[in-house]
Amino acid sequence: MFGGTKSLKHTFSRRGVYATPDPRKAHGTEDAFFATDDALAVADGVGGWGSKGVNAGIFARSIMSGAMEFVKEQPEGSNVTALALLNAGYQHVLSKEIPGSCPVVACSLINGGKNMSINNLGDCAILVLRNGSVVYRSNEGQHYFNCPFQLSSKVGRDTPSKGEMGEIGVKDGDVVVLASDGVFDNIEDEVAIDIIKKHTNMSAEWKCATVAEEIGFEAVKASKLTSGLVPFGRRSVEQTGKRFEGG
């Protein structure tokens, strides 16, 4: 997901999304997202539930649906934090007793659009650029390698409050990228940054979609490489001493 802030009251006024199904998965994709003028979020359904006959995409979509409805129900100027919207989404999916789990990342504009609230639980990511320079980059949260923090139908493990939380000031023209691990497991940050810089002078909303598609395309292309280490493989060597394929 790719968004830009613009206007007197900062909003995510220009947005673009890229998602592609994985032909190896029976349900295509378990990822989900939502986007409003004041909030963005991505949920990465854990594919391992497929071995139990569960489509984790339903869990992820339910969290996003609950979070989005919560945001829309709040009066203007309510200062809905990323933590609050994820808590609402999580309670929504638990109330429906839907099985599954997913890392999540969310951001929301608060204080009249002057600041951005951030929460990243697990191995999704948020990257914020201003004038081509990184002003915020989230860190991965995990129990151990390849087992990220995640919201789960198995109550009692991770909750949104365990996520990495932050708050930053925003300015006109800031670029905000939210992504599941399928992006930054496969490409370095610099690849996404270079694509964004190439489209710096955005004058139309469709260019946000173009940037999102180009970043997604590069991630998909890198995931199919049979030589060289993508970031996921490099981290596996650094953290376990073994090389793992995937990402």
Short mmCIF file of C-alpha atoms in Angstrom, two decimals:
data_model
loop_
_atom_site.label_atom_id
_atom_site.label_comp_id
_atom_site.label_asym_id
_atom_site.label_seq_id
_atom_site.Cartn_x
_atom_site.Cartn_y
_atom_site.Cartn_z
CA MET A 1 0.00 0.00 0.00
CA PHE A 2 1.30 3.41 -0.95
CA GLY A 3 -0.06 6.73 0.26
CA GLY A 4 0.76 10.43 0.25
CA THR A 5 -0.29 13.21 2.58
CA LYS A 6 -1.57 16.41 1.02
CA SER A 7 -3.96 19.30 1.84
CA LEU A 8 -4.36 21.94 4.57
CA LYS A 9 -5.57 19.21 6.93
CA HIS A 10 -3.23 16.37 6.13
CA THR A 11 -4.99 13.30 4.81
CA PHE A 12 -4.00 10.20 2.88
CA SER A 13 -5.53 11.88 -0.13
CA ARG A 14 -3.71 9.89 -2.82
CA ARG A 15 -3.46 6.13 -2.47
CA GLY A 16 -2.41 3.10 -4.45
CA VAL A 17 -2.52 -0.63 -3.70
CA TYR A 18 -0.85 -3.66 -5.19
CA ALA A 19 -1.75 -7.23 -4.29
CA THR A 20 -1.12 -10.36 -6.28
CA PRO A 21 -2.36 -13.90 -5.59
CA ASP A 22 0.15 -16.65 -4.94
CA PRO A 23 -0.58 -19.55 -7.33
CA ARG A 24 0.90 -21.95 -4.76
CA LYS A 25 -1.88 -21.13 -2.30
CA ALA A 26 -5.34 -22.60 -2.55
CA HIS A 27 -6.96 -19.29 -1.61
CA GLY A 28 -4.63 -17.10 -3.68
CA THR A 29 -3.78 -14.60 -0.97
CA GLU A 30 -4.33 -14.28 2.76
CA ASP A 31 -3.41 -10.58 2.89
CA ALA A 32 -5.91 -7.79 3.51
CA PHE A 33 -5.90 -4.02 3.86
CA PHE A 34 -8.04 -0.96 4.33
CA ALA A 35 -7.51 2.69 3.46
CA THR A 36 -9.41 5.84 4.43
CA ASP A 37 -8.45 9.51 4.36
CA ASP A 38 -7.23 9.21 7.95
CA ALA A 39 -5.94 5.64 8.35
CA LEU A 40 -4.12 2.86 6.50
CA ALA A 41 -3.55 -0.75 7.54
CA VAL A 42 -2.29 -4.08 6.20
CA ALA A 43 -2.83 -7.57 7.63
CA ASP A 44 -0.77 -10.56 6.51
CA GLY A 45 -2.74 -13.78 7.05
CA VAL A 46 -0.46 -16.64 8.10
CA GLY A 47 -0.52 -19.27 5.38
CA GLY A 48 0.40 -22.09 7.77
CA TRP A 49 -3.25 -22.31 8.77
CA GLY A 50 -3.88 -23.83 5.35
CA SER A 51 -2.57 -27.19 6.61
CA LYS A 52 -5.56 -27.20 8.98
CA GLY A 53 -8.00 -26.35 6.21
CA VAL A 54 -8.29 -22.75 7.38
CA ASN A 55 -8.14 -19.74 5.08
CA ALA A 56 -6.31 -17.19 7.22
CA GLY A 57 -7.32 -14.51 4.71
CA ILE A 58 -10.80 -14.52 6.24
CA PHE A 59 -9.28 -13.74 9.65
CA ALA A 60 -7.13 -10.95 8.19
CA ARG A 61 -10.02 -9.42 6.26
CA SER A 62 -12.25 -9.51 9.32
CA ILE A 63 -9.68 -7.58 11.36
CA MET A 64 -9.36 -4.97 8.64
CA SER A 65 -13.15 -4.73 8.25
CA GLY A 66 -13.66 -4.24 11.99
CA ALA A 67 -10.88 -1.67 12.21
CA MET A 68 -12.18 0.32 9.25
CA GLU A 69 -15.73 0.39 10.60
CA PHE A 70 -14.41 1.59 13.95
CA VAL A 71 -12.52 4.43 12.27
CA LYS A 72 -15.54 5.47 10.22
CA GLU A 73 -17.82 5.50 13.28
CA GLN A 74 -15.66 7.99 15.20
CA PRO A 75 -16.57 11.70 15.19
CA GLU A 76 -14.21 13.97 13.29
CA GLY A 77 -11.23 14.99 15.41
CA SER A 78 -11.41 11.87 17.61
CA ASN A 79 -7.66 11.19 17.38
CA VAL A 80 -8.02 7.48 16.71
CA THR A 81 -4.59 5.96 17.26
CA ALA A 82 -3.19 3.00 15.35
CA LEU A 83 -3.35 1.00 18.57
CA ALA A 84 -7.04 1.82 19.06
CA LEU A 85 -8.06 0.82 15.54
CA LEU A 86 -6.13 -2.45 15.72
CA ASN A 87 -7.67 -3.22 19.12
CA ALA A 88 -11.10 -2.65 17.58
CA GLY A 89 -10.32 -4.89 14.62
CA TYR A 90 -8.96 -7.63 16.86
CA GLN A 91 -12.00 -7.59 19.14
CA HIS A 92 -14.20 -7.72 16.03
CA VAL A 93 -12.61 -10.91 14.73
CA LEU A 94 -12.54 -12.54 18.18
CA SER A 95 -16.25 -11.87 18.60
CA LYS A 96 -16.91 -13.80 15.40
CA GLU A 97 -14.72 -16.74 16.51
CA ILE A 98 -12.93 -16.87 13.16
CA PRO A 99 -9.76 -19.01 13.22
CA GLY A 100 -6.47 -17.69 11.94
CA SER A 101 -3.64 -15.30 12.70
CA CYS A 102 -1.81 -12.40 11.08
CA PRO A 103 0.90 -9.81 11.64
CA VAL A 104 -0.50 -6.30 11.15
CA VAL A 105 0.67 -2.74 10.57
CA ALA A 106 -1.40 0.42 10.81
CA CYS A 107 -1.06 4.18 10.86
CA SER A 108 -3.54 6.97 11.48
CA LEU A 109 -3.49 10.75 11.34
CA ILE A 110 -4.14 12.49 14.66
CA ASN A 111 -4.02 15.99 16.15
CA GLY A 112 -5.78 17.51 13.20
CA GLY A 113 -3.55 15.69 10.74
CA LYS A 114 -0.36 17.12 12.23
CA ASN A 115 0.92 13.78 13.53
CA MET A 116 0.81 10.15 12.52
CA SER A 117 0.27 7.32 14.99
CA ILE A 118 1.98 4.03 14.06
CA ASN A 119 1.71 0.44 15.25
CA ASN A 120 3.57 -2.48 13.68
CA LEU A 121 3.02 -5.96 15.13
CA GLY A 122 5.23 -8.60 13.55
CA ASP A 123 6.99 -8.60 10.19
CA CYS A 124 4.85 -6.23 8.16
CA ALA A 125 6.48 -2.84 7.68
CA ILE A 126 5.92 0.88 7.39
CA LEU A 127 8.31 3.21 5.61
CA VAL A 128 7.89 7.00 5.61
CA LEU A 129 9.79 9.26 3.23
CA ARG A 130 10.07 13.04 3.15
CA ASN A 131 11.80 14.71 0.23
CA GLY A 132 13.38 11.39 -0.70
CA SER A 133 14.81 10.70 2.77
CA VAL A 134 13.60 8.10 5.28
CA VAL A 135 12.06 9.69 8.38
CA TYR A 136 10.63 6.47 9.83
CA ARG A 137 11.19 2.76 9.31
CA SER A 138 9.57 0.13 11.51
CA ASN A 139 11.42 -2.81 13.04
CA GLU A 140 10.35 -6.43 12.90
CA GLY A 141 8.97 -8.04 16.04
CA GLN A 142 9.35 -11.78 16.40
CA HIS A 143 9.39 -14.62 18.92
CA TYR A 144 12.19 -16.25 16.94
CA PHE A 145 13.27 -16.36 13.31
CA ASN A 146 10.30 -16.71 10.94
CA CYS A 147 7.81 -16.63 13.82
CA PRO A 148 6.69 -12.99 13.96
CA PHE A 149 4.39 -11.44 16.52
CA GLN A 150 0.82 -11.86 15.28
CA LEU A 151 -2.78 -11.43 16.26
CA SER A 152 -4.32 -14.85 16.66
CA SER A 153 -7.61 -16.60 17.35
CA LYS A 154 -5.63 -18.40 20.02
CA VAL A 155 -6.27 -15.81 22.71
CA GLY A 156 -3.52 -15.13 25.23
CA ARG A 157 -0.52 -14.66 22.99
CA ASP A 158 0.15 -11.42 21.12
CA THR A 159 -2.10 -8.35 21.23
CA PRO A 160 -1.89 -4.99 19.40
CA SER A 161 -0.24 -3.43 22.47
CA LYS A 162 2.79 -5.66 21.84
CA GLY A 163 3.44 -3.91 18.54
CA GLU A 164 6.14 -1.33 17.93
CA MET A 165 4.37 1.99 18.42
CA GLY A 166 5.45 5.46 17.40
CA GLU A 167 4.23 8.94 16.61
CA ILE A 168 5.80 11.30 14.10
CA GLY A 169 4.99 14.72 12.71
CA VAL A 170 3.84 14.79 9.10
CA LYS A 171 4.29 17.31 6.32
CA ASP A 172 2.71 17.94 2.96
CA GLY A 173 3.98 15.45 0.40
CA ASP A 174 5.19 12.78 2.84
CA VAL A 175 5.14 9.32 1.31
CA VAL A 176 3.91 6.40 3.43
CA VAL A 177 4.44 2.76 2.42
CA LEU A 178 2.77 -0.11 4.28
CA ALA A 179 3.60 -3.65 3.23
CA SER A 180 3.36 -7.28 4.24
CA ASP A 181 6.56 -9.28 4.55
CA GLY A 182 6.11 -10.36 0.94
CA VAL A 183 7.64 -7.04 -0.07
CA PHE A 184 10.57 -6.42 2.25
CA ASP A 185 11.46 -10.11 2.62
CA ASN A 186 12.29 -9.94 -1.09
CA ILE A 187 13.61 -6.45 -1.83
CA GLU A 188 15.81 -4.04 0.08
CA ASP A 189 14.36 -0.75 1.24
CA GLU A 190 16.52 1.04 -1.30
CA VAL A 191 14.69 -0.62 -4.18
CA ALA A 192 11.36 0.79 -3.00
CA ILE A 193 12.93 4.17 -2.25
CA ASP A 194 14.40 4.42 -5.75
CA ILE A 195 11.01 3.64 -7.29
CA ILE A 196 9.37 6.33 -5.16
CA LYS A 197 12.02 8.88 -6.09
CA LYS A 198 11.44 8.13 -9.75
CA HIS A 199 7.86 9.31 -9.31
CA THR A 200 8.53 12.21 -6.94
CA ASN A 201 6.51 14.81 -8.86
CA MET A 202 3.16 13.10 -8.55
CA SER A 203 0.38 15.18 -10.00
CA ALA A 204 -2.34 12.54 -10.27
CA GLU A 205 -3.70 9.80 -8.03
CA TRP A 206 -2.95 7.08 -10.57
CA LYS A 207 0.77 7.62 -10.01
CA CYS A 208 0.38 6.28 -6.47
CA ALA A 209 -1.03 3.12 -8.00
CA THR A 210 1.91 3.01 -10.41
CA VAL A 211 4.41 3.20 -7.56
CA ALA A 212 2.60 0.49 -5.58
CA GLU A 213 2.52 -1.76 -8.63
CA GLU A 214 6.21 -1.25 -9.40
CA ILE A 215 7.24 -2.03 -5.83
CA GLY A 216 5.04 -5.12 -5.83
CA PHE A 217 6.34 -6.25 -9.22
CA GLU A 218 9.96 -5.98 -8.03
CA ALA A 219 9.14 -8.02 -4.92
CA VAL A 220 7.45 -10.75 -6.96
CA LYS A 221 10.36 -10.84 -9.41
CA ALA A 222 12.92 -11.12 -6.59
CA SER A 223 10.94 -13.91 -4.93
CA LYS A 224 11.53 -16.09 -8.00
CA LEU A 225 15.32 -15.70 -8.07
CA THR A 226 17.26 -18.93 -7.71
CA SER A 227 20.60 -17.29 -6.99
CA GLY A 228 21.67 -14.62 -4.55
CA LEU A 229 20.19 -13.80 -1.18
CA VAL A 230 17.00 -11.82 -0.80
CA PRO A 231 16.67 -10.04 2.57
CA PHE A 232 14.78 -13.00 4.07
CA GLY A 233 17.58 -15.38 3.14
CA ARG A 234 20.23 -13.00 4.44
CA ARG A 235 18.47 -12.66 7.80
CA SER A 236 18.12 -16.43 8.06
CA VAL A 237 21.91 -16.79 7.80
CA GLU A 238 22.49 -13.95 10.27
CA GLN A 239 20.02 -15.22 12.85
CA THR A 240 20.22 -19.02 12.52
CA GLY A 241 23.46 -19.72 10.67
CA LYS A 242 21.41 -21.51 8.00
CA ARG A 243 20.09 -20.35 4.66
CA PHE A 244 16.34 -20.52 4.20
CA GLU A 245 14.54 -20.02 0.93
CA GLY A 246 11.36 -18.03 0.90
CA GLY A 247 10.16 -14.56 1.62
#
